[in-house]
PDB file of C-alpha atoms in Angstrom:
ATOM      1  CA  MET A 364     135.339 119.121 140.844  1.00 41.00           C
ATOM      2  CA  ARG A 365     136.045 115.547 139.826  1.00 41.00           C
ATOM      3  CA  HIS A 366     133.604 114.169 142.376  1.00 38.00           C
ATOM      4  CA  LYS A 367     130.805 116.399 141.054  1.00 40.00           C
ATOM      5  CA  THR A 368     131.388 115.561 137.413  1.00 34.00           C
ATOM      6  CA  LEU A 369     131.229 111.760 137.675  1.00 33.00           C
ATOM      7  CA  PRO A 370     127.551 111.469 138.773  1.00 37.00           C
ATOM      8  CA  ILE A 371     126.521 113.822 135.965  1.00 34.00           C
ATOM      9  CA  LEU A 372     128.321 111.723 133.392  1.00 40.00           C
ATOM     10  CA  LEU A 373     126.790 108.533 134.735  1.00 36.00           C
ATOM     11  CA  PHE A 374     123.341 110.106 134.608  1.00 40.00           C
ATOM     12  CA  CYS A 375     123.830 111.182 131.003  1.00 36.00           C
ATOM     13  CA  PHE A 376     124.993 107.733 129.987  1.00 39.00           C
ATOM     14  CA  SER A 377     122.019 106.120 131.704  1.00 41.00           C
ATOM     15  CA  LEU A 378     119.650 108.406 129.801  1.00 40.00           C
ATOM     16  CA  LEU A 379     121.420 107.536 126.567  1.00 43.00           C
ATOM     17  CA  ALA A 380     121.123 103.814 127.242  1.00 46.00           C
ATOM     18  CA  TYR A 381     117.445 104.211 128.099  1.00 43.00           C
ATOM     19  CA  SER A 382     116.697 106.262 124.988  1.00 44.00           C
ATOM     20  CA  ARG A 383     118.337 103.688 122.755  1.00 52.00           C
ATOM     21  CA  ILE A 384     115.469 101.225 123.276  1.00 54.00           C
ATOM     22  CA  GLN A 385     112.503 103.588 123.016  1.00 63.00           C
ATOM     23  CA  ALA A 386     111.559 102.341 119.536  1.00 86.00           C
ATOM     24  CA  GLN A 387     108.716  99.826 119.618  1.00 90.00           C
ATOM     25  CA  LEU A 388     108.609  97.516 116.595  1.00 93.00           C
ATOM     26  CA  SER A 389     106.533  94.493 115.701  1.00 90.00           C
ATOM     27  CA  ILE A 390     106.671  91.587 113.291  1.00 90.00           C
ATOM     28  CA  GLN A 391     103.323  91.051 111.618  1.00 84.00           C
ATOM     29  CA  LEU A 392     102.458  87.413 110.872  1.00 91.00           C
ATOM     30  CA  SER A 393      99.235  86.271 109.273  1.00 93.00           C
ATOM     31  CA  PRO A 394      98.254  82.707 108.322  1.00 94.00           C
ATOM     32  CA  ILE A 395      98.154  81.587 104.685  1.00 94.00           C
ATOM     33  CA  GLU A 396      95.763  78.901 103.545  1.00 92.00           C
ATOM     34  CA  LYS A 397      97.769  75.883 102.434  1.00 93.00           C
ATOM     35  CA  LYS A 398      97.337  74.806  98.822  1.00 93.00           C
ATOM     36  CA  ALA A 399      96.515  71.185  98.068  1.00 93.00           C
ATOM     37  CA  SER A 400      99.855  70.818  96.270  1.00 94.00           C
ATOM     38  CA  TRP A 401     101.845  71.975  99.304  1.00 95.00           C
ATOM     39  CA  THR A 402     102.589  68.497 100.608  1.00 94.00           C
ATOM     40  CA  ALA A 403     106.408  68.441 100.675  1.00 93.00           C
ATOM     41  CA  PRO A 404     106.741  69.875 104.222  1.00 94.00           C
ATOM     42  CA  ASP A 405     104.401  67.170 105.545  1.00 94.00           C
ATOM     43  CA  ARG A 406     107.258  64.679 105.175  1.00 93.00           C
ATOM     44  CA  GLN A 407     109.555  66.751 107.410  1.00 92.00           C
ATOM     45  CA  PHE A 408     107.200  68.151 110.043  1.00 94.00           C
ATOM     46  CA  LYS A 409     104.407  66.682 112.136  1.00 95.00           C
ATOM     47  CA  GLN A 410     102.799  70.123 112.108  1.00 96.00           C
ATOM     48  CA  TRP A 411     103.699  73.305 110.274  1.00 96.00           C
ATOM     49  CA  LYS A 412     102.099  76.617 109.374  1.00 96.00           C
ATOM     50  CA  ALA A 413     102.308  78.746 106.263  1.00 97.00           C
ATOM     51  CA  VAL A 414     102.445  82.423 107.175  1.00 96.00           C
ATOM     52  CA  GLN A 415     102.773  85.764 105.465  1.00 94.00           C
ATOM     53  CA  LEU A 416     105.312  88.009 107.112  1.00 89.00           C
ATOM     54  CA  GLU A 417     105.730  91.760 106.974  1.00 82.00           C
ATOM     55  CA  ALA A 418     109.044  93.030 108.337  1.00 83.00           C
ATOM     56  CA  LYS A 419     109.864  96.068 106.178  1.00 84.00           C
ATOM     57  CA  ASN A 420     109.680  98.373 109.199  1.00 85.00           C
ATOM     58  CA  LEU A 421     112.105  96.123 111.044  1.00 91.00           C
ATOM     59  CA  LEU A 422     114.614  96.106 108.178  1.00 93.00           C
ATOM     60  CA  SER A 423     114.476  99.854 107.545  1.00 94.00           C
ATOM     61  CA  TYR A 424     114.841 100.621 111.256  1.00 95.00           C
ATOM     62  CA  PHE A 425     117.868  98.410 111.835  1.00 95.00           C
ATOM     63  CA  GLN A 426     119.576  99.744 108.729  1.00 94.00           C
ATOM     64  CA  LYS A 427     120.015 102.945 110.754  1.00 94.00           C
ATOM     65  CA  HIS A 428     119.776 101.910 114.421  1.00 94.00           C
ATOM     66  CA  GLU A 429     121.221  99.318 116.786  1.00 95.00           C
ATOM     67  CA  ILE A 430     118.512  98.337 119.293  1.00 95.00           C
ATOM     68  CA  ALA A 431     114.720  98.333 119.753  1.00 95.00           C
ATOM     69  CA  ASN A 432     111.861  96.714 121.618  1.00 95.00           C
ATOM     70  CA  LEU A 433     110.239  94.008 119.505  1.00 95.00           C
ATOM     71  CA  GLU A 434     106.838  92.310 119.685  1.00 94.00           C
ATOM     72  CA  ILE A 435     105.956  89.129 117.790  1.00 93.00           C
ATOM     73  CA  THR A 436     102.996  86.760 117.976  1.00 91.00           C
ATOM     74  CA  LEU A 437     102.735  83.516 116.035  1.00 89.00           C
ATOM     75  CA  PRO A 438      99.280  82.731 114.602  1.00 86.00           C
ATOM     76  CA  LYS A 439      97.506  80.639 117.256  1.00 83.00           C
ATOM     77  CA  GLY A 440     100.837  80.441 119.055  1.00 83.00           C
ATOM     78  CA  PRO A 441     102.930  82.143 121.736  1.00 90.00           C
ATOM     79  CA  GLU A 442     103.958  85.780 121.814  1.00 92.00           C
ATOM     80  CA  TRP A 443     107.232  87.461 122.721  1.00 94.00           C
ATOM     81  CA  SER A 444     108.186  90.876 124.084  1.00 94.00           C
ATOM     82  CA  LEU A 445     111.889  91.209 123.358  1.00 95.00           C
ATOM     83  CA  VAL A 446     114.749  93.651 123.141  1.00 95.00           C
ATOM     84  CA  ALA A 447     116.458  93.108 119.786  1.00 96.00           C
ATOM     85  CA  GLU A 448     119.897  94.413 118.948  1.00 95.00           C
ATOM     86  CA  LYS A 449     122.299  94.067 116.063  1.00 95.00           C
ATOM     87  CA  THR A 450     124.979  91.439 116.255  1.00 92.00           C
ATOM     88  CA  ARG A 451     127.776  91.339 113.707  1.00 88.00           C
ATOM     89  CA  LEU A 452     128.913  87.981 112.418  1.00 92.00           C
ATOM     90  CA  THR A 453     131.174  89.214 109.611  1.00 94.00           C
ATOM     91  CA  GLY A 454     134.673  90.569 110.047  1.00 91.00           C
ATOM     92  CA  PRO A 455     135.920  94.008 108.930  1.00 93.00           C
ATOM     93  CA  THR A 456     137.674  92.457 105.923  1.00 94.00           C
ATOM     94  CA  TYR A 457     134.750  90.220 104.924  1.00 97.00           C
ATOM     95  CA  THR A 458     135.094  88.986 101.340  1.00 98.00           C
ATOM     96  CA  LEU A 459     132.641  87.325  98.962  1.00 98.00           C
ATOM     97  CA  GLN A 460     134.060  85.299  96.068  1.00 96.00           C
ATOM     98  CA  VAL A 461     131.642  84.451  93.252  1.00 97.00           C
ATOM     99  CA  ALA A 462     132.883  81.727  90.916  1.00 95.00           C
ATOM    100  CA  SER A 463     131.470  81.126  87.448  1.00 92.00           C
ATOM    101  CA  GLU A 464     132.673  79.398  84.306  1.00 89.00           C
ATOM    102  CA  LYS A 465     134.212  82.738  83.292  1.00 89.00           C
ATOM    103  CA  GLY A 466     136.302  83.066  86.443  1.00 91.00           C
ATOM    104  CA  THR A 467     136.062  84.326  90.018  1.00 93.00           C
ATOM    105  CA  GLU A 468     134.825  87.777  91.020  1.00 95.00           C
ATOM    106  CA  ILE A 469     135.946  89.086  94.410  1.00 96.00           C
ATOM    107  CA  LYS A 470     133.714  91.493  96.332  1.00 96.00           C
ATOM    108  CA  GLN A 471     134.590  93.223  99.590  1.00 95.00           C
ATOM    109  CA  GLY A 472     132.305  94.934 102.076  1.00 94.00           C
ATOM    110  CA  LYS A 473     129.648  93.935 104.574  1.00 93.00           C
ATOM    111  CA  PRO A 474     126.701  91.847 103.335  1.00 96.00           C
ATOM    112  CA  SER A 475     123.258  93.379 102.854  1.00 95.00           C
ATOM    113  CA  CYS A 476     121.511  91.230 105.468  1.00 97.00           C
ATOM    114  CA  ILE A 477     121.142  92.267 109.101  1.00 97.00           C
ATOM    115  CA  THR A 478     121.595  89.881 112.033  1.00 97.00           C
ATOM    116  CA  LEU A 479     119.861  90.392 115.366  1.00 97.00           C
ATOM    117  CA  LYS A 480     119.921  88.759 118.766  1.00 95.00           C
ATOM    118  CA  ALA A 481     117.042  89.275 121.177  1.00 95.00           C
ATOM    119  CA  TYR A 482     116.376  88.756 124.859  1.00 93.00           C
ATOM    120  CA  PRO A 483     113.262  89.301 127.007  1.00 93.00           C
ATOM    121  CA  GLN A 484     112.197  92.768 128.125  1.00 90.00           C
ATOM    122  CA  GLN A 485     111.409  91.254 131.518  1.00 83.00           C
ATOM    123  CA  TRP A 486     114.530  89.467 132.741  1.00 77.00           C
ATOM    124  CA  GLN A 487     112.601  86.852 134.676  1.00 73.00           C
ATOM    125  CA  GLU A 488     111.212  85.447 131.418  1.00 84.00           C
ATOM    126  CA  ASP A 489     113.009  82.482 129.854  1.00 91.00           C
ATOM    127  CA  ALA A 490     113.094  83.455 126.185  1.00 93.00           C
ATOM    128  CA  GLU A 491     115.426  84.496 123.375  1.00 93.00           C
ATOM    129  CA  ALA A 492     115.579  84.863 119.607  1.00 95.00           C
ATOM    130  CA  ARG A 493     117.936  85.152 116.660  1.00 96.00           C
ATOM    131  CA  ILE A 494     116.804  86.922 113.496  1.00 97.00           C
ATOM    132  CA  THR A 495     118.418  87.451 110.096  1.00 97.00           C
ATOM    133  CA  LEU A 496     116.630  89.686 107.620  1.00 96.00           C
ATOM    134  CA  ASP A 497     117.060  91.341 104.258  1.00 96.00           C
ATOM    135  CA  LYS A 498     114.741  92.471 101.494  1.00 93.00           C
ATOM    136  CA  ASN A 499     112.297  89.566 100.925  1.00 91.00           C
ATOM    137  CA  PHE A 500     114.244  87.435 103.415  1.00 95.00           C
ATOM    138  CA  PHE A 501     113.524  86.452 107.020  1.00 97.00           C
ATOM    139  CA  TYR A 502     115.097  83.544 108.901  1.00 97.00           C
ATOM    140  CA  ALA A 503     114.837  83.132 112.652  1.00 96.00           C
ATOM    141  CA  TYR A 504     114.191  81.093 115.722  1.00 95.00           C
ATOM    142  CA  PHE A 505     112.268  82.156 118.818  1.00 95.00           C
ATOM    143  CA  ARG A 506     112.596  80.276 122.081  1.00 93.00           C
ATOM    144  CA  LYS A 507     110.156  80.269 124.977  1.00 92.00           C
ATOM    145  CA  GLY A 508     111.151  77.955 127.793  1.00 92.00           C
ATOM    146  CA  LYS A 509     112.476  74.735 126.285  1.00 90.00           C
ATOM    147  CA  GLU A 510     110.558  75.011 122.991  1.00 93.00           C
ATOM    148  CA  TYR A 511     112.089  76.468 119.838  1.00 93.00           C
ATOM    149  CA  TYR A 512     109.987  77.932 117.018  1.00 95.00           C
ATOM    150  CA  TYR A 513     111.618  78.347 113.608  1.00 95.00           C
ATOM    151  CA  ILE A 514     110.647  80.621 110.720  1.00 96.00           C
ATOM    152  CA  GLU A 515     112.181  80.152 107.266  1.00 96.00           C
ATOM    153  CA  PRO A 516     111.288  81.016 103.664  1.00 96.00           C
ATOM    154  CA  LEU A 517     108.609  78.596 102.475  1.00 97.00           C
ATOM    155  CA  SER A 518     110.439  78.439  99.137  1.00 95.00           C
ATOM    156  CA  TYR A 519     113.113  76.307 100.843  1.00 95.00           C
ATOM    157  CA  TYR A 520     110.547  73.512 100.851  1.00 94.00           C
ATOM    158  CA  LEU A 521     108.200  74.644  98.059  1.00 96.00           C
ATOM    159  CA  PRO A 522     110.165  76.399  95.279  1.00 94.00           C
ATOM    160  CA  SER A 523     106.978  77.848  93.758  1.00 91.00           C
ATOM    161  CA  ALA A 524     105.932  79.585  97.000  1.00 93.00           C
ATOM    162  CA  PRO A 525     105.603  83.401  96.843  1.00 91.00           C
ATOM    163  CA  PRO A 526     108.533  85.439  98.231  1.00 89.00           C
ATOM    164  CA  ASN A 527     106.543  86.760 101.207  1.00 91.00           C
ATOM    165  CA  ALA A 528     105.464  83.269 102.321  1.00 95.00           C
ATOM    166  CA  TYR A 529     107.227  81.574 105.224  1.00 97.00           C
ATOM    167  CA  ILE A 530     107.040  78.305 107.105  1.00 96.00           C
ATOM    168  CA  SER A 531     106.733  78.195 110.886  1.00 96.00           C
ATOM    169  CA  TYR A 532     107.320  75.027 112.892  1.00 94.00           C
ATOM    170  CA  LYS A 533     108.343  73.822 116.336  1.00 94.00           C
ATOM    171  CA  ALA A 534     111.629  71.993 116.848  1.00 92.00           C
ATOM    172  CA  SER A 535     109.713  69.181 118.532  1.00 92.00           C
ATOM    173  CA  ASP A 536     107.724  68.634 115.314  1.00 94.00           C
ATOM    174  CA  VAL A 537     110.750  67.946 113.083  1.00 92.00           C
ATOM    175  CA  ILE A 538     110.763  64.526 111.386  1.00 91.00           C
ATOM    176  CA  PRO A 539     114.281  63.345 110.395  1.00 82.00           C
ATOM    177  CA  VAL A 540     114.319  62.571 106.665  1.00 72.00           C
ATOM    178  CA  GLU A 541     117.439  61.317 104.897  1.00 69.00           C
ATOM    179  CA  GLY A 542     118.668  63.836 102.345  1.00 62.00           C
ATOM    180  CA  LYS A 543     116.475  66.647 103.720  1.00 58.00           C
ATOM    181  CA  THR A 544     117.389  69.377 106.195  1.00 60.00           C
ATOM    182  CA  CYS A 545     115.608  72.157 108.036  1.00 59.00           C
ATOM    183  CA  GLY A 546     116.827  75.105 110.095  1.00 55.00           C
ATOM    184  CA  LEU A 547     117.076  73.055 113.290  1.00 55.00           C
ATOM    185  CA  GLN A 548     119.111  70.305 111.623  1.00 54.00           C
ATOM    186  CA  GLU A 549     121.431  72.784 109.902  1.00 65.00           C
ATOM    187  CA  VAL A 550     122.264  74.323 113.278  1.00 58.00           C
ATOM    188  CA  HIS A 551     123.231  70.927 114.718  1.00 53.00           C
ATOM    189  CA  LYS A 552     125.267  70.061 111.614  1.00 59.00           C
ATOM    190  CA  LYS A 553     127.178  73.327 111.672  1.00 56.00           C
ATOM    191  CA  LYS A 554     127.882  73.027 115.397  1.00 51.00           C
ATOM    192  CA  LYS A 555     129.473  69.604 114.847  1.00 54.00           C
ATOM    193  CA  GLU A 556     131.683  71.025 112.096  1.00 57.00           C
ATOM    194  CA  ILE A 557     132.851  73.868 114.320  1.00 52.00           C
ATOM    195  CA  ILE A 558     133.543  71.655 117.334  1.00 50.00           C
ATOM    196  CA  SER A 559     135.888  69.584 115.157  1.00 50.00           C
ATOM    197  CA  GLY A 560     137.788  72.725 114.121  1.00 52.00           C
ATOM    198  CA  ASP A 561     140.138  75.092 115.962  1.00 51.00           C
ATOM    199  CA  LEU A 562     139.194  77.633 118.621  1.00 50.00           C
ATOM    200  CA  TYR A 563     141.325  80.736 119.035  1.00 47.00           C
ATOM    201  CA  LYS A 564     141.425  81.906 122.621  1.00 47.00           C
ATOM    202  CA  THR A 565     141.697  85.577 123.594  1.00 46.00           C
ATOM    203  CA  GLY A 566     141.510  85.928 127.367  1.00 47.00           C
ATOM    204  CA  ASN A 567     138.178  84.424 128.432  1.00 60.00           C
ATOM    205  CA  CYS A 568     136.709  84.713 124.950  1.00 67.00           C
ATOM    206  CA  TYR A 569     137.019  82.330 122.033  1.00 74.00           C
ATOM    207  CA  GLU A 570     136.904  83.696 118.495  1.00 77.00           C
ATOM    208  CA  VAL A 571     136.067  81.288 115.698  1.00 83.00           C
ATOM    209  CA  GLU A 572     136.955  82.607 112.246  1.00 88.00           C
ATOM    210  CA  LEU A 573     134.925  80.942 109.515  1.00 90.00           C
ATOM    211  CA  ALA A 574     135.223  80.687 105.756  1.00 94.00           C
ATOM    212  CA  ILE A 575     132.131  79.186 104.113  1.00 94.00           C
ATOM    213  CA  ALA A 576     132.135  77.566 100.666  1.00 94.00           C
ATOM    214  CA  SER A 577     128.917  76.814  98.747  1.00 93.00           C
ATOM    215  CA  ASP A 578     128.798  74.681  95.622  1.00 92.00           C
ATOM    216  CA  GLY A 579     126.714  75.093  92.477  1.00 91.00           C
ATOM    217  CA  LEU A 580     123.907  72.962  93.883  1.00 91.00           C
ATOM    218  CA  MET A 581     123.454  75.484  96.704  1.00 91.00           C
ATOM    219  CA  PHE A 582     123.189  78.247  94.110  1.00 94.00           C
ATOM    220  CA  GLN A 583     120.581  76.260  92.184  1.00 92.00           C
ATOM    221  CA  LYS A 584     118.571  75.556  95.343  1.00 92.00           C
ATOM    222  CA  TYR A 585     118.415  79.109  96.686  1.00 94.00           C
ATOM    223  CA  GLY A 586     118.370  80.927  93.351  1.00 93.00           C
ATOM    224  CA  SER A 587     120.962  83.698  93.660  1.00 96.00           C
ATOM    225  CA  VAL A 588     124.328  84.559  95.167  1.00 97.00           C
ATOM    226  CA  THR A 589     122.697  86.881  97.710  1.00 97.00           C
ATOM    227  CA  ALA A 590     120.217  84.174  98.711  1.00 97.00           C
ATOM    228  CA  VAL A 591     123.046  81.693  99.340  1.00 97.00           C
ATOM    229  CA  GLU A 592     125.080  84.297 101.230  1.00 98.00           C
ATOM    230  CA  ASN A 593     122.091  85.268 103.395  1.00 97.00           C
ATOM    231  CA  HIS A 594     121.206  81.651 104.121  1.00 96.00           C
ATOM    232  CA  ASN A 595     124.715  80.828 105.328  1.00 96.00           C
ATOM    233  CA  ILE A 596     124.868  83.896 107.564  1.00 97.00           C
ATOM    234  CA  ALA A 597     121.398  83.148 108.957  1.00 96.00           C
ATOM    235  CA  VAL A 598     122.374  79.586 109.873  1.00 94.00           C
ATOM    236  CA  MET A 599     125.472  80.855 111.677  1.00 93.00           C
ATOM    237  CA  ASN A 600     123.408  83.469 113.519  1.00 94.00           C
ATOM    238  CA  ASN A 601     121.165  80.669 114.786  1.00 93.00           C
ATOM    239  CA  VAL A 602     124.234  78.623 115.724  1.00 90.00           C
ATOM    240  CA  ALA A 603     125.588  81.559 117.743  1.00 87.00           C
ATOM    241  CA  GLY A 604     122.354  81.706 119.705  1.00 84.00           C
ATOM    242  CA  ASN A 605     122.331  77.964 120.345  1.00 72.00           C
ATOM    243  CA  TRP A 606     125.930  77.883 121.593  1.00 70.00           C
ATOM    244  CA  ASP A 607     125.402  79.128 125.143  1.00 55.00           C
ATOM    245  CA  ASP A 608     125.524  75.712 126.803  1.00 51.00           C
ATOM    246  CA  GLU A 609     128.490  74.270 124.893  1.00 57.00           C
ATOM    247  CA  PHE A 610     131.381  75.932 126.746  1.00 58.00           C
ATOM    248  CA  ALA A 611     131.899  77.928 129.934  1.00 57.00           C
ATOM    249  CA  ASP A 612     133.698  80.717 128.049  1.00 63.00           C
ATOM    250  CA  GLU A 613     132.136  83.116 125.576  1.00 70.00           C
ATOM    251  CA  ILE A 614     132.388  82.148 121.913  1.00 77.00           C
ATOM    252  CA  GLN A 615     132.176  84.679 119.102  1.00 82.00           C
ATOM    253  CA  PHE A 616     131.801  83.693 115.459  1.00 86.00           C
ATOM    254  CA  ILE A 617     133.358  85.808 112.733  1.00 91.00           C
ATOM    255  CA  ILE A 618     132.695  84.985 109.086  1.00 95.00           C
ATOM    256  CA  VAL A 619     135.700  86.296 107.179  1.00 95.00           C
ATOM    257  CA  GLU A 620     134.923  84.950 103.711  1.00 97.00           C
ATOM    258  CA  GLN A 621     132.282  83.239 101.604  1.00 97.00           C
ATOM    259  CA  TYR A 622     132.850  81.410  98.335  1.00 96.00           C
ATOM    260  CA  VAL A 623     129.818  80.800  96.122  1.00 96.00           C
ATOM    261  CA  SER A 624     129.948  78.754  92.934  1.00 95.00           C
ATOM    262  CA  THR A 625     127.183  79.667  90.474  1.00 93.00           C
ATOM    263  CA  SER A 626     127.237  76.376  88.566  1.00 85.00           C
ATOM    264  CA  PRO A 627     128.420  72.795  89.159  1.00 81.00           C
ATOM    265  CA  ALA A 628     130.905  73.294  86.319  1.00 80.00           C
ATOM    266  CA  ALA A 629     132.582  76.072  88.328  1.00 81.00           C
ATOM    267  CA  ASP A 630     132.898  73.977  91.484  1.00 81.00           C
ATOM    268  CA  PRO A 631     136.524  73.555  92.586  1.00 75.00           C
ATOM    269  CA  TRP A 632     135.605  70.231  94.197  1.00 72.00           C
ATOM    270  CA  THR A 633     135.546  66.882  92.478  1.00 59.00           C
ATOM    271  CA  SER A 634     132.603  64.509  92.833  1.00 56.00           C
ATOM    272  CA  SER A 635     135.005  61.577  92.897  1.00 49.00           C
ATOM    273  CA  THR A 636     135.619  59.671  96.133  1.00 45.00           C
ATOM    274  CA  ASP A 637     139.191  58.939  95.000  1.00 46.00           C
ATOM    275  CA  ALA A 638     141.614  61.021  97.075  1.00 41.00           C
ATOM    276  CA  ASN A 639     144.031  61.107  94.125  1.00 47.00           C
ATOM    277  CA  ALA A 640     141.463  62.447  91.668  1.00 45.00           C
TER     278      ALA A 640
END
């Protein structure tokens, strides 16, 4: 009886796995005509595109499901056929602390944004992606071969840009500018910070527990606590995807806490360079 039952169970599981990726989703991107006043990104990128992005179907689907086929085509650019699945970067006891001049509010529970990792539907293709999305928020990179394509809110570079406007650029088009950062540079910066920290080994897997603190200037730049929280998680999702060639063992990132100050006056850090201040 045991020998007859096992093949049936395996068959059922294989059907379940197959049915999990029947959903076919797409990310709709359309070009936006650049305004004459939109010159700030020109200092950071040799070439960049302004695009309008519609991903409501993607967000609503992954609020209820774990995996789906995903199609995306950049305007006048490459296209991807991927399998996207949820990846969780926050721990079960994830905490958000919001500091203001009135005190600190502590919130517990998973964040509203969704993080995805994606790999090609055809395994012989050399491609991957990392996506973080929420209502009116999309932050991602897509890789094809050795080239990385980044998508971020255009408001990061042009504060007056509409909420459904995004910037798309290639990693090879980034121009280093002192005092300015983009998604690619934030990934490299965060990786350096993590390498200098501690790694906790569990068998052949390393778990890196992270606590992220954001000052009042971050709150002013991104406009809300949720926007700061989403941005930090999105950067770490990109870091997780870019980590494959750093170590032989698997590395998993777990964000256990975020601290967001809503004004410079509420910052627990001093601006002084004196260690005794």
